mmCIF file of C-alpha atoms in Angstrom:
data_model
loop_
_atom_site.group_PDB
_atom_site.id
_atom_site.type_symbol
_atom_site.label_atom_id
_atom_site.label_comp_id
_atom_site.label_asym_id
_atom_site.label_seq_id
_atom_site.Cartn_x
_atom_site.Cartn_y
_atom_site.Cartn_z
ATOM 1 C CA UNK R 1 136.909 -12.390 -19.114
ATOM 2 C CA UNK R 2 140.625 -12.201 -19.785
ATOM 3 C CA UNK R 3 142.663 -10.498 -17.012
ATOM 4 C CA UNK R 4 144.038 -7.143 -18.179
ATOM 5 C CA UNK R 5 146.275 -4.987 -16.010
ATOM 6 C CA UNK R 6 146.470 -1.271 -16.785
ATOM 7 C CA UNK R 7 149.153 1.068 -15.501
ATOM 8 C CA UNK R 8 150.991 4.230 -16.512
ATOM 9 C CA UNK R 9 154.774 4.273 -16.755
ATOM 10 C CA UNK R 10 157.240 7.054 -17.431
ATOM 11 C CA UNK R 11 159.423 6.451 -20.462
ATOM 12 C CA UNK R 12 162.536 5.835 -18.358
ATOM 13 C CA UNK R 13 160.704 3.077 -16.440
ATOM 14 C CA UNK R 14 159.302 1.592 -19.634
ATOM 15 C CA UNK R 15 162.676 1.242 -21.336
ATOM 16 C CA UNK R 16 164.215 -0.147 -18.143
ATOM 17 C CA UNK R 17 161.473 -2.763 -17.811
ATOM 18 C CA UNK R 18 160.684 -3.762 -21.404
ATOM 19 C CA UNK R 19 163.385 -4.792 -23.853
ATOM 20 C CA UNK R 20 163.602 -3.169 -27.266
ATOM 21 C CA UNK R 21 162.265 -5.535 -29.925
ATOM 22 C CA UNK R 22 164.923 -7.000 -32.236
ATOM 23 C CA UNK R 23 165.138 -5.244 -35.605
ATOM 24 C CA UNK R 24 164.670 -7.179 -38.837
ATOM 25 C CA UNK R 25 164.215 -10.557 -37.124
ATOM 26 C CA UNK R 26 161.063 -12.679 -37.376
ATOM 27 C CA UNK R 27 159.548 -13.263 -33.921
ATOM 28 C CA UNK R 28 157.403 -16.049 -32.554
ATOM 29 C CA UNK R 29 154.577 -13.761 -31.467
ATOM 30 C CA UNK R 30 154.807 -10.639 -33.655
ATOM 31 C CA UNK R 31 155.842 -9.167 -36.989
ATOM 32 C CA UNK R 32 159.285 -8.038 -38.127
ATOM 33 C CA UNK R 33 160.306 -4.637 -36.765
ATOM 34 C CA UNK R 34 161.649 -1.898 -39.048
ATOM 35 C CA UNK R 35 164.370 0.333 -37.620
ATOM 36 C CA UNK R 36 163.266 3.302 -39.751
ATOM 37 C CA UNK R 37 159.806 3.355 -38.158
ATOM 38 C CA UNK R 38 161.316 3.299 -34.686
ATOM 39 C CA UNK R 39 163.533 6.250 -35.551
ATOM 40 C CA UNK R 40 160.561 8.160 -36.960
ATOM 41 C CA UNK R 41 158.686 7.715 -33.672
ATOM 42 C CA UNK R 42 161.808 8.749 -31.732
ATOM 43 C CA UNK R 43 162.004 11.949 -33.758
ATOM 44 C CA UNK R 44 158.290 12.605 -33.251
ATOM 45 C CA UNK R 45 158.596 12.330 -29.458
ATOM 46 C CA UNK R 46 161.874 14.251 -29.348
ATOM 47 C CA UNK R 47 160.561 17.253 -31.272
ATOM 48 C CA UNK R 48 157.047 17.333 -29.840
ATOM 49 C CA UNK R 49 156.593 17.772 -26.097
ATOM 50 C CA UNK R 50 152.857 17.300 -26.552
ATOM 51 C CA UNK R 51 153.207 13.942 -28.317
ATOM 52 C CA UNK R 52 150.306 11.548 -27.986
ATOM 53 C CA UNK R 53 150.043 7.776 -28.185
ATOM 54 C CA UNK R 54 147.466 5.115 -27.304
ATOM 55 C CA UNK R 55 148.385 2.597 -24.635
ATOM 56 C CA UNK R 56 150.986 -0.038 -25.421
ATOM 57 C CA UNK R 57 149.747 -3.613 -25.309
ATOM 58 C CA UNK R 58 151.998 -6.218 -23.676
ATOM 59 C CA UNK R 59 151.447 -9.848 -22.757
ATOM 60 C CA UNK R 60 152.782 -12.091 -20.057
ATOM 61 C CA UNK R 61 152.469 -15.822 -19.286
ATOM 62 C CA UNK R 62 150.368 -17.030 -16.373
ATOM 63 C CA UNK R 63 151.819 -16.865 -12.815
ATOM 64 C CA UNK R 64 154.521 -14.270 -13.553
ATOM 65 C CA UNK R 65 152.827 -11.170 -12.166
ATOM 66 C CA UNK R 66 151.193 -10.835 -8.765
ATOM 67 C CA UNK R 67 148.373 -8.435 -7.930
ATOM 68 C CA UNK R 68 147.143 -7.278 -4.537
ATOM 69 C CA UNK R 69 143.863 -5.381 -4.486
ATOM 70 C CA UNK R 70 143.187 -2.411 -2.206
ATOM 71 C CA UNK R 71 139.762 -3.136 -0.649
ATOM 72 C CA UNK R 72 139.281 0.255 0.990
ATOM 73 C CA UNK R 73 139.831 2.138 -2.265
ATOM 74 C CA UNK R 74 137.728 -0.309 -4.284
ATOM 75 C CA UNK R 75 134.855 0.076 -1.824
ATOM 76 C CA UNK R 76 134.962 3.832 -2.417
ATOM 77 C CA UNK R 77 135.124 3.452 -6.215
ATOM 78 C CA UNK R 78 132.336 0.858 -6.191
ATOM 79 C CA UNK R 79 132.859 -0.244 -9.814
ATOM 80 C CA UNK R 80 132.795 -4.039 -10.287
ATOM 81 C CA UNK R 81 134.496 -3.757 -13.702
ATOM 82 C CA UNK R 82 137.636 -2.210 -12.197
ATOM 83 C CA UNK R 83 139.826 -3.436 -9.348
ATOM 84 C CA UNK R 84 142.517 -1.057 -8.087
ATOM 85 C CA UNK R 85 145.623 -2.419 -6.449
ATOM 86 C CA UNK R 86 149.360 -3.021 -6.579
ATOM 87 C CA UNK R 87 150.882 -4.988 -9.445
ATOM 88 C CA UNK R 88 154.231 -6.612 -8.705
ATOM 89 C CA UNK R 89 156.695 -7.638 -11.401
ATOM 90 C CA UNK R 90 159.649 -9.770 -10.260
ATOM 91 C CA UNK R 91 163.010 -8.260 -11.180
ATOM 92 C CA UNK R 92 164.130 -11.449 -12.893
ATOM 93 C CA UNK R 93 161.028 -11.692 -15.116
ATOM 94 C CA UNK R 94 161.845 -8.907 -17.569
ATOM 95 C CA UNK R 95 162.250 -11.415 -20.413
ATOM 96 C CA UNK R 96 158.772 -12.804 -19.720
ATOM 97 C CA UNK R 97 156.941 -9.583 -20.629
ATOM 98 C CA UNK R 98 156.466 -9.451 -24.395
ATOM 99 C CA UNK R 99 155.132 -6.829 -26.781
ATOM 100 C CA UNK R 100 151.737 -7.519 -28.312
ATOM 101 C CA UNK R 101 151.081 -4.163 -30.001
ATOM 102 C CA UNK R 102 153.408 -1.144 -30.052
ATOM 103 C CA UNK R 103 156.750 -2.609 -31.127
ATOM 104 C CA UNK R 104 157.876 0.400 -33.138
ATOM 105 C CA UNK R 105 156.856 2.832 -30.416
ATOM 106 C CA UNK R 106 158.814 0.901 -27.793
ATOM 107 C CA UNK R 107 161.796 0.731 -30.149
ATOM 108 C CA UNK R 108 161.454 4.483 -30.691
ATOM 109 C CA UNK R 109 161.448 5.108 -26.930
ATOM 110 C CA UNK R 110 164.643 3.038 -26.582
ATOM 111 C CA UNK R 111 166.253 5.048 -29.405
ATOM 112 C CA UNK R 112 165.148 8.259 -27.681
ATOM 113 C CA UNK R 113 166.573 7.291 -24.300
ATOM 114 C CA UNK R 114 169.854 6.313 -25.953
ATOM 115 C CA UNK R 115 169.976 9.654 -27.776
ATOM 116 C CA UNK R 116 169.224 11.650 -24.598
ATOM 117 C CA UNK R 117 171.887 9.873 -22.551
ATOM 118 C CA UNK R 118 174.525 10.192 -25.282
ATOM 119 C CA UNK R 119 173.828 13.904 -25.634
ATOM 120 C CA UNK R 120 174.133 14.470 -21.868
ATOM 121 C CA UNK R 121 177.405 12.540 -21.746
ATOM 122 C CA UNK R 122 178.784 14.473 -24.715
ATOM 123 C CA UNK R 123 177.644 17.799 -23.234
ATOM 124 C CA UNK R 124 179.363 17.097 -19.902
ATOM 125 C CA UNK R 125 182.609 16.112 -21.622
ATOM 126 C CA UNK R 126 182.388 19.292 -23.670
ATOM 127 C CA UNK R 127 181.922 21.342 -20.488
ATOM 128 C CA UNK R 128 184.951 19.707 -18.875
ATOM 129 C CA UNK R 129 187.075 20.612 -21.907
ATOM 130 C CA UNK R 130 185.699 24.154 -21.848
ATOM 131 C CA UNK R 131 186.658 24.592 -18.191
ATOM 132 C CA UNK R 132 190.184 23.418 -19.008
ATOM 133 C CA UNK R 133 190.410 26.016 -21.779
ATOM 134 C CA UNK R 134 189.165 28.704 -19.404
ATOM 135 C CA UNK R 135 187.349 30.899 -21.958
ATOM 136 C CA UNK R 136 184.268 32.359 -20.171
ATOM 137 C CA UNK R 137 182.036 32.454 -23.263
ATOM 138 C CA UNK R 138 182.904 28.879 -24.210
ATOM 139 C CA UNK R 139 182.173 27.744 -20.637
ATOM 140 C CA UNK R 140 178.848 29.598 -20.727
ATOM 141 C CA UNK R 141 177.793 27.909 -23.976
ATOM 142 C CA UNK R 142 178.906 24.495 -22.746
ATOM 143 C CA UNK R 143 176.996 24.985 -19.475
ATOM 144 C CA UNK R 144 173.857 25.882 -21.416
ATOM 145 C CA UNK R 145 174.242 22.711 -23.466
ATOM 146 C CA UNK R 146 174.473 20.583 -20.303
ATOM 147 C CA UNK R 147 171.414 22.300 -18.831
ATOM 148 C CA UNK R 148 169.401 21.675 -21.983
ATOM 149 C CA UNK R 149 170.508 18.027 -22.122
ATOM 150 C CA UNK R 150 169.511 17.521 -18.466
ATOM 151 C CA UNK R 151 166.120 19.117 -19.118
ATOM 152 C CA UNK R 152 165.550 16.845 -22.098
ATOM 153 C CA UNK R 153 166.487 13.746 -20.093
ATOM 154 C CA UNK R 154 164.136 14.891 -17.347
ATOM 155 C CA UNK R 155 161.306 14.618 -19.884
ATOM 156 C CA UNK R 156 161.772 10.842 -19.863
ATOM 157 C CA UNK R 157 160.856 10.827 -16.155
ATOM 158 C CA UNK R 158 157.997 13.325 -16.328
ATOM 159 C CA UNK R 159 156.296 12.013 -19.482
ATOM 160 C CA UNK R 160 154.431 8.718 -19.380
ATOM 161 C CA UNK R 161 152.390 6.299 -21.478
ATOM 162 C CA UNK R 162 149.610 3.863 -20.679
ATOM 163 C CA UNK R 163 150.402 0.136 -20.526
ATOM 164 C CA UNK R 164 147.915 -2.712 -20.820
ATOM 165 C CA UNK R 165 149.230 -6.169 -19.895
ATOM 166 C CA UNK R 166 147.237 -9.203 -20.987
ATOM 167 C CA UNK R 167 147.747 -12.645 -19.472
ATOM 168 C CA UNK R 168 148.142 -15.299 -22.179
ATOM 169 C CA UNK R 169 148.709 -19.029 -21.915
ATOM 170 C CA UNK R 170 151.114 -19.165 -24.895
ATOM 171 C CA UNK R 171 152.730 -17.278 -27.757
ATOM 172 C CA UNK R 172 150.150 -18.884 -30.054
ATOM 173 C CA UNK R 173 147.357 -17.258 -28.080
ATOM 174 C CA UNK R 174 149.186 -13.907 -28.188
ATOM 175 C CA UNK R 175 149.512 -14.198 -31.983
ATOM 176 C CA UNK R 176 145.769 -14.782 -32.260
ATOM 177 C CA UNK R 177 145.047 -11.684 -30.182
ATOM 178 C CA UNK R 178 147.371 -9.642 -32.413
ATOM 179 C CA UNK R 179 145.538 -10.953 -35.496
ATOM 180 C CA UNK R 180 142.152 -10.196 -33.919
ATOM 181 C CA UNK R 181 143.216 -6.612 -33.263
ATOM 182 C CA UNK R 182 144.463 -6.149 -36.826
ATOM 183 C CA UNK R 183 141.406 -7.798 -38.390
ATOM 184 C CA UNK R 184 138.914 -5.737 -36.415
ATOM 185 C CA UNK R 185 140.633 -2.357 -36.788
ATOM 186 C CA UNK R 186 139.613 -0.066 -39.618
ATOM 187 C CA UNK R 187 142.607 1.568 -41.237
ATOM 188 C CA UNK R 188 142.622 5.227 -42.187
ATOM 189 C CA UNK R 189 142.604 5.905 -45.930
ATOM 190 C CA UNK R 190 145.426 8.155 -47.100
ATOM 191 C CA UNK R 191 143.031 10.929 -48.128
ATOM 192 C CA UNK R 192 141.688 11.194 -44.567
ATOM 193 C CA UNK R 193 145.188 11.013 -43.073
ATOM 194 C CA UNK R 194 146.208 13.943 -45.292
ATOM 195 C CA UNK R 195 143.376 16.051 -43.907
ATOM 196 C CA UNK R 196 144.115 15.105 -40.299
ATOM 197 C CA UNK R 197 147.920 15.185 -40.301
ATOM 198 C CA UNK R 198 148.987 18.788 -40.721
ATOM 199 C CA UNK R 199 152.572 18.214 -39.607
ATOM 200 C CA UNK R 200 153.707 17.659 -43.232
ATOM 201 C CA UNK R 201 154.237 20.395 -45.807
ATOM 202 C CA UNK R 202 152.329 18.672 -48.628
ATOM 203 C CA UNK R 203 149.347 17.927 -46.377
ATOM 204 C CA UNK R 204 149.126 21.537 -45.218
ATOM 205 C CA UNK R 205 149.263 22.856 -48.770
ATOM 206 C CA UNK R 206 146.617 20.316 -49.808
ATOM 207 C CA UNK R 207 144.318 21.692 -47.116
ATOM 208 C CA UNK R 208 145.105 25.274 -48.107
ATOM 209 C CA UNK R 209 144.205 24.915 -51.801
ATOM 210 C CA UNK R 210 141.353 22.448 -51.242
ATOM 211 C CA UNK R 211 139.476 23.829 -48.242
ATOM 212 C CA UNK R 212 141.085 26.668 -46.269
ATOM 213 C CA UNK R 213 141.446 29.029 -49.246
ATOM 214 C CA UNK R 214 140.165 26.804 -52.053
ATOM 215 C CA UNK R 215 141.190 27.284 -55.656
ATOM 216 C CA UNK R 216 138.060 27.807 -57.823
ATOM 217 C CA UNK R 217 138.733 24.540 -59.644
ATOM 218 C CA UNK R 218 138.735 22.577 -56.379
ATOM 219 C CA UNK R 219 136.179 24.378 -54.229
ATOM 220 C CA UNK R 220 133.943 21.679 -52.744
ATOM 221 C CA UNK R 221 135.358 19.113 -55.189
ATOM 222 C CA UNK R 222 138.105 17.378 -53.145
ATOM 223 C CA UNK R 223 137.211 14.147 -51.347
ATOM 224 C CA UNK R 224 139.062 13.692 -48.044
ATOM 225 C CA UNK R 225 137.368 10.367 -47.302
ATOM 226 C CA UNK R 226 138.249 8.251 -50.332
ATOM 227 C CA UNK R 227 141.521 7.614 -52.148
ATOM 228 C CA UNK R 228 139.785 6.994 -55.479
ATOM 229 C CA UNK R 229 136.840 8.846 -56.997
ATOM 230 C CA UNK R 230 134.320 6.730 -58.842
ATOM 231 C CA UNK R 231 130.643 6.041 -59.437
ATOM 232 C CA UNK R 232 128.106 8.758 -58.707
ATOM 233 C CA UNK R 233 130.466 10.952 -56.676
ATOM 234 C CA UNK R 234 130.205 14.685 -57.284
ATOM 235 C CA UNK R 235 133.856 15.115 -56.337
ATOM 236 C CA UNK R 236 136.535 15.978 -58.888
ATOM 237 C CA UNK R 237 139.641 14.582 -57.196
ATOM 238 C CA UNK R 238 140.724 12.787 -54.020
ATOM 239 C CA UNK R 239 142.916 14.491 -51.430
ATOM 240 C CA UNK R 240 145.468 11.724 -52.008
ATOM 241 C CA UNK R 241 145.766 12.496 -55.739
ATOM 242 C CA UNK R 242 145.943 16.217 -55.004
ATOM 243 C CA UNK R 243 148.687 15.692 -52.403
ATOM 244 C CA UNK R 244 150.684 13.476 -54.775
ATOM 245 C CA UNK R 245 150.370 16.168 -57.450
ATOM 246 C CA UNK R 246 151.465 18.924 -55.083
ATOM 247 C CA UNK R 247 154.534 16.875 -54.178
ATOM 248 C CA UNK R 248 155.294 16.503 -57.896
ATOM 249 C CA UNK R 249 154.978 20.277 -58.312
ATOM 250 C CA UNK R 250 157.602 20.728 -55.598
ATOM 251 C CA UNK R 251 160.170 18.019 -56.353
ATOM 252 C CA UNK R 252 159.128 16.337 -59.594
ATOM 253 C CA UNK R 253 157.193 13.181 -60.396
ATOM 254 C CA UNK R 254 159.618 10.843 -58.590
ATOM 255 C CA UNK R 255 160.967 13.254 -55.983
ATOM 256 C CA UNK R 256 160.697 13.101 -52.226
ATOM 257 C CA UNK R 257 160.602 16.098 -49.933
ATOM 258 C CA UNK R 258 163.574 15.873 -47.565
ATOM 259 C CA UNK R 259 163.494 16.722 -43.882
ATOM 260 C CA UNK R 260 165.465 19.891 -44.593
ATOM 261 C CA UNK R 261 162.965 20.937 -47.252
ATOM 262 C CA UNK R 262 160.099 20.187 -44.848
ATOM 263 C CA UNK R 263 161.617 22.597 -42.348
ATOM 264 C CA UNK R 264 162.809 25.306 -44.726
ATOM 265 C CA UNK R 265 160.197 25.481 -47.453
ATOM 266 C CA UNK R 266 157.315 27.896 -47.119
ATOM 267 C CA UNK R 267 153.719 26.682 -47.299
ATOM 268 C CA UNK R 268 152.879 29.832 -49.235
ATOM 269 C CA UNK R 269 155.532 29.189 -51.892
ATOM 270 C CA UNK R 270 154.340 25.648 -52.620
ATOM 271 C CA UNK R 271 150.714 26.784 -52.500
ATOM 272 C CA UNK R 272 151.570 29.511 -55.020
ATOM 273 C CA UNK R 273 153.139 26.929 -57.358
ATOM 274 C CA UNK R 274 150.055 24.779 -57.007
ATOM 275 C CA UNK R 275 147.688 27.641 -57.792
ATOM 276 C CA UNK R 276 149.676 28.496 -60.936
ATOM 277 C CA UNK R 277 149.326 24.896 -62.108
ATOM 278 C CA UNK R 278 145.607 24.785 -61.313
ATOM 279 C CA UNK R 279 145.118 28.100 -63.115
ATOM 280 C CA UNK R 280 146.755 26.596 -66.203
ATOM 281 C CA UNK R 281 144.578 23.484 -66.042
ATOM 282 C CA UNK R 282 141.458 25.573 -65.656
ATOM 283 C CA UNK R 283 142.317 27.587 -68.781
ATOM 284 C CA UNK R 284 143.663 24.758 -70.925
ATOM 285 C CA UNK R 285 140.986 22.183 -70.109
ATOM 286 C CA UNK R 286 138.025 24.505 -69.619
ATOM 287 C CA UNK R 287 135.686 22.346 -71.701
ATOM 288 C CA UNK R 288 136.594 19.242 -69.682
ATOM 289 C CA UNK R 289 135.924 20.870 -66.331
ATOM 290 C CA UNK R 290 132.539 22.161 -67.503
ATOM 291 C CA UNK R 291 131.291 18.575 -67.615
ATOM 292 C CA UNK R 292 129.395 17.051 -64.716
ATOM 293 C CA UNK R 293 131.780 14.928 -62.587
ATOM 294 C CA UNK R 294 130.100 11.677 -63.640
ATOM 295 C CA UNK R 295 130.411 12.553 -67.346
ATOM 296 C CA UNK R 296 133.924 13.864 -66.761
ATOM 297 C CA UNK R 297 135.039 10.454 -65.439
ATOM 298 C CA UNK R 298 133.388 8.649 -68.335
ATOM 299 C CA UNK R 299 134.836 10.768 -71.137
ATOM 300 C CA UNK R 300 138.053 12.527 -70.058
ATOM 301 C CA UNK R 301 141.554 11.143 -69.575
ATOM 302 C CA UNK R 302 142.109 14.065 -67.226
ATOM 303 C CA UNK R 303 139.813 12.335 -64.710
ATOM 304 C CA UNK R 304 142.573 9.774 -64.147
ATOM 305 C CA UNK R 305 144.435 10.534 -60.929
ATOM 306 C CA UNK R 306 147.581 9.211 -62.585
ATOM 307 C CA UNK R 307 147.294 11.677 -65.496
ATOM 308 C CA UNK R 308 146.594 14.549 -63.083
ATOM 309 C CA UNK R 309 149.755 13.680 -61.173
ATOM 310 C CA UNK R 310 151.796 13.238 -64.374
ATOM 311 C CA UNK R 311 150.729 16.660 -65.660
ATOM 312 C CA UNK R 312 151.901 18.125 -62.341
ATOM 313 C CA UNK R 313 155.268 16.440 -62.957
ATOM 314 C CA UNK R 314 155.365 17.854 -66.489
ATOM 315 C CA UNK R 315 154.565 21.316 -65.142
ATOM 316 C CA UNK R 316 157.463 21.017 -62.706
ATOM 317 C CA UNK R 317 159.859 19.904 -65.454
ATOM 318 C CA UNK R 318 158.821 22.784 -67.708
ATOM 319 C CA UNK R 319 158.325 25.753 -65.391
ATOM 320 C CA UNK R 320 160.099 25.159 -62.085
ATOM 321 C CA UNK R 321 162.870 27.561 -61.121
ATOM 322 C CA UNK R 322 164.308 24.997 -58.687
ATOM 323 C CA UNK R 323 165.334 21.384 -59.129
ATOM 324 C CA UNK R 324 164.219 18.470 -56.947
ATOM 325 C CA UNK R 325 166.887 19.398 -54.350
ATOM 326 C CA UNK R 326 165.648 22.986 -54.198
ATOM 327 C CA UNK R 327 168.608 24.530 -56.053
ATOM 328 C CA UNK R 328 167.919 27.392 -58.459
ATOM 329 C CA UNK R 329 167.719 26.545 -62.158
ATOM 330 C CA UNK R 330 166.510 28.310 -65.278
ATOM 331 C CA UNK R 331 162.937 27.289 -66.180
ATOM 332 C CA UNK R 332 162.766 25.525 -69.510
ATOM 333 C CA UNK R 333 159.488 27.175 -70.424
ATOM 334 C CA UNK R 334 157.445 30.153 -69.283
ATOM 335 C CA UNK R 335 154.132 29.678 -67.506
ATOM 336 C CA UNK R 336 152.380 31.152 -70.557
ATOM 337 C CA UNK R 337 154.075 28.768 -72.996
ATOM 338 C CA UNK R 338 153.462 25.770 -70.746
ATOM 339 C CA UNK R 339 149.782 26.707 -70.527
ATOM 340 C CA UNK R 340 149.674 26.945 -74.329
ATOM 341 C CA UNK R 341 151.127 23.438 -74.556
ATOM 342 C CA UNK R 342 148.403 22.102 -72.276
ATOM 343 C CA UNK R 343 145.823 23.798 -74.506
ATOM 344 C CA UNK R 344 147.420 21.999 -77.467
ATOM 345 C CA UNK R 345 147.025 18.705 -75.565
ATOM 346 C CA UNK R 346 143.430 19.378 -74.495
ATOM 347 C CA UNK R 347 141.591 18.109 -77.637
ATOM 348 C CA UNK R 348 143.225 14.699 -77.267
ATOM 349 C CA UNK R 349 141.919 13.673 -73.838
ATOM 350 C CA UNK R 350 138.966 11.559 -74.949
ATOM 351 C CA UNK R 351 138.448 8.131 -73.374
ATOM 352 C CA UNK R 352 138.223 5.254 -73.834
ATOM 353 C CA UNK R 353 141.450 5.190 -75.838
ATOM 354 C CA UNK R 354 141.118 3.419 -79.154
ATOM 355 C CA UNK R 355 143.479 1.263 -81.171
ATOM 356 C CA UNK R 356 145.928 3.502 -83.036
ATOM 357 C CA UNK R 357 145.800 6.355 -80.501
ATOM 358 C CA UNK R 358 149.134 8.202 -80.159
ATOM 359 C CA UNK R 359 148.801 7.727 -76.389
ATOM 360 C CA UNK R 360 149.645 4.074 -76.935
ATOM 361 C CA UNK R 361 153.074 5.023 -78.327
ATOM 362 C CA UNK R 362 154.132 5.997 -74.794
ATOM 363 C CA UNK R 363 154.146 2.344 -73.798
ATOM 364 C CA UNK R 364 152.417 2.935 -70.463
ATOM 365 C CA UNK R 365 148.792 2.310 -71.454
ATOM 366 C CA UNK R 366 147.160 -1.124 -71.591
ATOM 367 C CA UNK R 367 146.238 -2.363 -75.046
ATOM 368 C CA UNK R 368 142.645 -1.698 -76.176
ATOM 369 C CA UNK R 369 142.769 -4.796 -78.362
ATOM 370 C CA UNK R 370 140.000 -7.356 -78.002
ATOM 371 C CA UNK R 371 137.552 -4.698 -76.885
ATOM 372 C CA UNK R 372 139.265 -3.733 -73.611
ATOM 373 C CA UNK R 373 138.206 -0.310 -72.296
ATOM 374 C CA UNK R 374 141.337 1.777 -71.669
ATOM 375 C CA UNK R 375 140.752 4.887 -69.587
ATOM 376 C CA UNK R 376 144.068 5.472 -67.794
ATOM 377 C CA UNK R 377 147.791 4.662 -67.956
ATOM 378 C CA UNK R 378 149.640 2.351 -65.601
ATOM 379 C CA UNK R 379 150.554 3.902 -62.250
ATOM 380 C CA UNK R 380 153.818 2.180 -61.328
ATOM 381 C CA UNK R 381 156.725 4.514 -60.587
ATOM 382 C CA UNK R 382 158.586 3.680 -63.800
ATOM 383 C CA UNK R 383 155.406 4.308 -65.801
ATOM 384 C CA UNK R 384 154.872 7.649 -64.107
ATOM 385 C CA UNK R 385 158.431 8.720 -64.898
ATOM 386 C CA UNK R 386 158.277 7.479 -68.482
ATOM 387 C CA UNK R 387 154.998 9.245 -69.281
ATOM 388 C CA UNK R 388 156.142 12.475 -67.614
ATOM 389 C CA UNK R 389 159.342 12.474 -69.675
ATOM 390 C CA UNK R 390 157.419 11.695 -72.879
ATOM 391 C CA UNK R 391 154.910 14.534 -72.462
ATOM 392 C CA UNK R 392 157.677 16.943 -71.405
ATOM 393 C CA UNK R 393 159.522 16.134 -74.633
ATOM 394 C CA UNK R 394 156.337 16.805 -76.624
ATOM 395 C CA UNK R 395 156.341 20.304 -75.113
ATOM 396 C CA UNK R 396 160.047 20.994 -75.641
ATOM 397 C CA UNK R 397 160.229 19.423 -79.118
ATOM 398 C CA UNK R 398 157.034 20.344 -81.005
ATOM 399 C CA UNK R 399 158.018 18.122 -83.915
ATOM 400 C CA UNK R 400 157.686 15.083 -81.608
ATOM 401 C CA UNK R 401 154.065 15.891 -80.745
ATOM 402 C CA UNK R 402 152.223 12.757 -81.930
ATOM 403 C CA UNK R 403 148.714 14.139 -82.328
ATOM 404 C CA UNK R 404 147.669 15.692 -85.644
#
């Protein structure tokens, strides 16, 4: 088979021996690297001493590396599939070792090392200035900063990652291996990632209201394995749709939760907002939720994940006491009045949507002309925003409500 060398390297050794991939430049043997993804991995490693990562995959042309086995150790191991020994990499061959899989992680490690060294340099300069000033407390704080910076840099020597080096005859062969890896790997659907990744506020709140302390509307009805619910499924909603809706309840239909908000916002507060919204849905659309899931998807516009998310955005626009940046504002409508509006909307959720339906005046639904079955609006960002604004206006200006 193909020769594969496996070794473990500390992060300081890795960044000294493997160049950072160029950002935003097409490469002969790999895809274009995004700086933002490298910085995200840097931040993950920097803030998490128990970070985890699969081995990096590198490749090297023939006759660059040399390997000397250790017969005495191999005789003891007695495993013909593994040969232990010493791998030698010439000092002048750094440019010959290329990245096959793990570009953004290696870029992130380079960013991390740069950040650690800059912080140590800055801390030592700060300490020198403090000693010149002579204030004991300032010197103490500056000394603590240096100590912390040295401890952080020491992590780069103590923490390591696995490296697999494949021997390839050409960049073309390396590209084929990269394609084979991508083609034979099964990606994780977003719904499953939400359940697994509890580092994010929205994901944690999704788990809270769906499974940890489930809301009655969602108990046993959230699918964490599929992004879309269809067919004979007994589920009501996917974890992806629920997470998108929870985000809309926190920052609006088009909002993004900032890093500061991630750190400062309480899980309980966002979960409380979500429960209020789900309570309102359960009251306003009681007849819809009494249907069997299969019938619900066939007959109710509310079964559309897009509509569910839009109604969450409408709820935010009507009842939230904070704006998308988290600043306090006066709610435009009470929870009771917003629930009443949803009850007013409830009789008009029948699908498929027919020609002449007031829903078509929003401009975000496909045309039912020529017998097309229309069961949901478009889901592009501009369509989400437009429909959210339209329904919000129906609530705030009763005379604009199009249904009679």
